[in-house]
PDB file of C-alpha atoms in Angstrom:
ATOM      1  CA  MET A  27    -111.891  89.211 -15.963  1.00  0.00           C
ATOM      2  CA  THR A  28    -115.660  89.561 -16.079  1.00  0.00           C
ATOM      3  CA  ASP A  29    -117.980  86.854 -17.337  1.00  0.00           C
ATOM      4  CA  THR A  30    -118.602  88.923 -20.452  1.00  0.00           C
ATOM      5  CA  ASP A  31    -114.880  89.311 -21.095  1.00  0.00           C
ATOM      6  CA  ALA A  32    -114.337  85.583 -20.657  1.00  0.00           C
ATOM      7  CA  LEU A  33    -117.140  84.757 -23.088  1.00  0.00           C
ATOM      8  CA  ARG A  34    -115.763  87.230 -25.615  1.00  0.00           C
ATOM      9  CA  VAL A  35    -112.277  85.691 -25.436  1.00  0.00           C
ATOM     10  CA  PHE A  36    -113.697  82.171 -25.771  1.00  0.00           C
ATOM     11  CA  LEU A  37    -115.934  83.044 -28.714  1.00  0.00           C
ATOM     12  CA  LEU A  38    -113.177  84.881 -30.583  1.00  0.00           C
ATOM     13  CA  ASP A  39    -110.882  81.909 -30.147  1.00  0.00           C
ATOM     14  CA  LEU A  40    -113.601  79.517 -31.298  1.00  0.00           C
ATOM     15  CA  LEU A  41    -114.593  81.624 -34.304  1.00  0.00           C
ATOM     16  CA  THR A  42    -111.021  82.084 -35.474  1.00  0.00           C
ATOM     17  CA  THR A  43    -109.825  78.502 -35.052  1.00  0.00           C
ATOM     18  CA  MET A  44    -112.868  76.225 -35.426  1.00  0.00           C
ATOM     19  CA  PRO A  45    -113.360  76.388 -39.215  1.00  0.00           C
ATOM     20  CA  THR A  46    -109.859  75.034 -39.898  1.00  0.00           C
ATOM     21  CA  ASP A  47    -110.797  73.434 -43.233  1.00  0.00           C
ATOM     22  CA  PHE A  48    -112.041  76.790 -44.488  1.00  0.00           C
ATOM     23  CA  LEU A  49    -109.078  78.691 -43.094  1.00  0.00           C
ATOM     24  CA  ALA A  50    -106.629  76.583 -45.090  1.00  0.00           C
ATOM     25  CA  THR A  51    -107.211  78.560 -48.304  1.00  0.00           C
ATOM     26  CA  GLU A  52    -107.591  82.232 -49.147  1.00  0.00           C
ATOM     27  CA  GLU A  53    -110.977  81.538 -50.743  1.00  0.00           C
ATOM     28  CA  GLY A  54    -112.122  79.676 -47.653  1.00  0.00           C
ATOM     29  CA  ARG A  55    -111.035  82.514 -45.366  1.00  0.00           C
ATOM     30  CA  ALA A  56    -112.906  84.996 -47.563  1.00  0.00           C
ATOM     31  CA  ASP A  57    -116.058  82.852 -47.268  1.00  0.00           C
ATOM     32  CA  VAL A  58    -115.729  82.709 -43.473  1.00  0.00           C
ATOM     33  CA  VAL A  59    -115.206  86.483 -43.286  1.00  0.00           C
ATOM     34  CA  MET A  60    -118.246  87.130 -45.487  1.00  0.00           C
ATOM     35  CA  SER A  61    -120.355  84.757 -43.407  1.00  0.00           C
ATOM     36  CA  TYR A  62    -119.333  86.382 -40.110  1.00  0.00           C
ATOM     37  CA  GLU A  63    -120.002  89.853 -41.518  1.00  0.00           C
ATOM     38  CA  ARG A  64    -123.473  88.817 -42.763  1.00  0.00           C
ATOM     39  CA  MET A  65    -124.329  87.305 -39.385  1.00  0.00           C
ATOM     40  CA  ALA A  66    -123.096  90.463 -37.664  1.00  0.00           C
ATOM     41  CA  ASP A  67    -125.508  92.569 -39.698  1.00  0.00           C
ATOM     42  CA  ALA A  68    -128.467  90.710 -38.159  1.00  0.00           C
ATOM     43  CA  ALA A  69    -127.069  90.074 -34.677  1.00  0.00           C
ATOM     44  CA  HIS A  70    -127.421  91.794 -31.313  1.00  0.00           C
ATOM     45  CA  PRO A  71    -124.819  94.598 -31.101  1.00  0.00           C
ATOM     46  CA  ALA A  72    -122.665  92.753 -28.553  1.00  0.00           C
ATOM     47  CA  VAL A  73    -122.647  89.616 -30.689  1.00  0.00           C
ATOM     48  CA  ALA A  74    -122.056  91.664 -33.834  1.00  0.00           C
ATOM     49  CA  ASP A  75    -118.929  93.179 -32.265  1.00  0.00           C
ATOM     50  CA  VAL A  76    -117.512  89.708 -31.606  1.00  0.00           C
ATOM     51  CA  LEU A  77    -118.360  88.490 -35.108  1.00  0.00           C
ATOM     52  CA  ARG A  78    -116.760  91.550 -36.729  1.00  0.00           C
ATOM     53  CA  GLU A  79    -113.633  91.165 -34.603  1.00  0.00           C
ATOM     54  CA  ALA A  80    -113.447  87.486 -35.609  1.00  0.00           C
ATOM     55  CA  ALA A  81    -113.803  88.502 -39.268  1.00  0.00           C
ATOM     56  CA  ARG A  82    -110.934  91.011 -38.858  1.00  0.00           C
ATOM     57  CA  ARG A  83    -108.733  88.344 -37.271  1.00  0.00           C
ATOM     58  CA  VAL A  84    -109.502  85.791 -39.972  1.00  0.00           C
ATOM     59  CA  LYS A  85    -108.642  88.410 -42.627  1.00  0.00           C
ATOM     60  CA  GLY A  86    -105.290  88.801 -40.912  1.00  0.00           C
TER      61      GLY A  86
END
């Protein structure tokens, strides 16, 4: 596993488990997804990919 792959795995895990209070409700998950998608729009392409993947995982 490359350093980049390891960072991607870590960040996806962090982004999809850290906001546990928000993830407890459908409304909270929708807010997290919207936030990640907004951040992705302004982020570096590599970061945007991770944020969009996290948003997809939070959506389920």
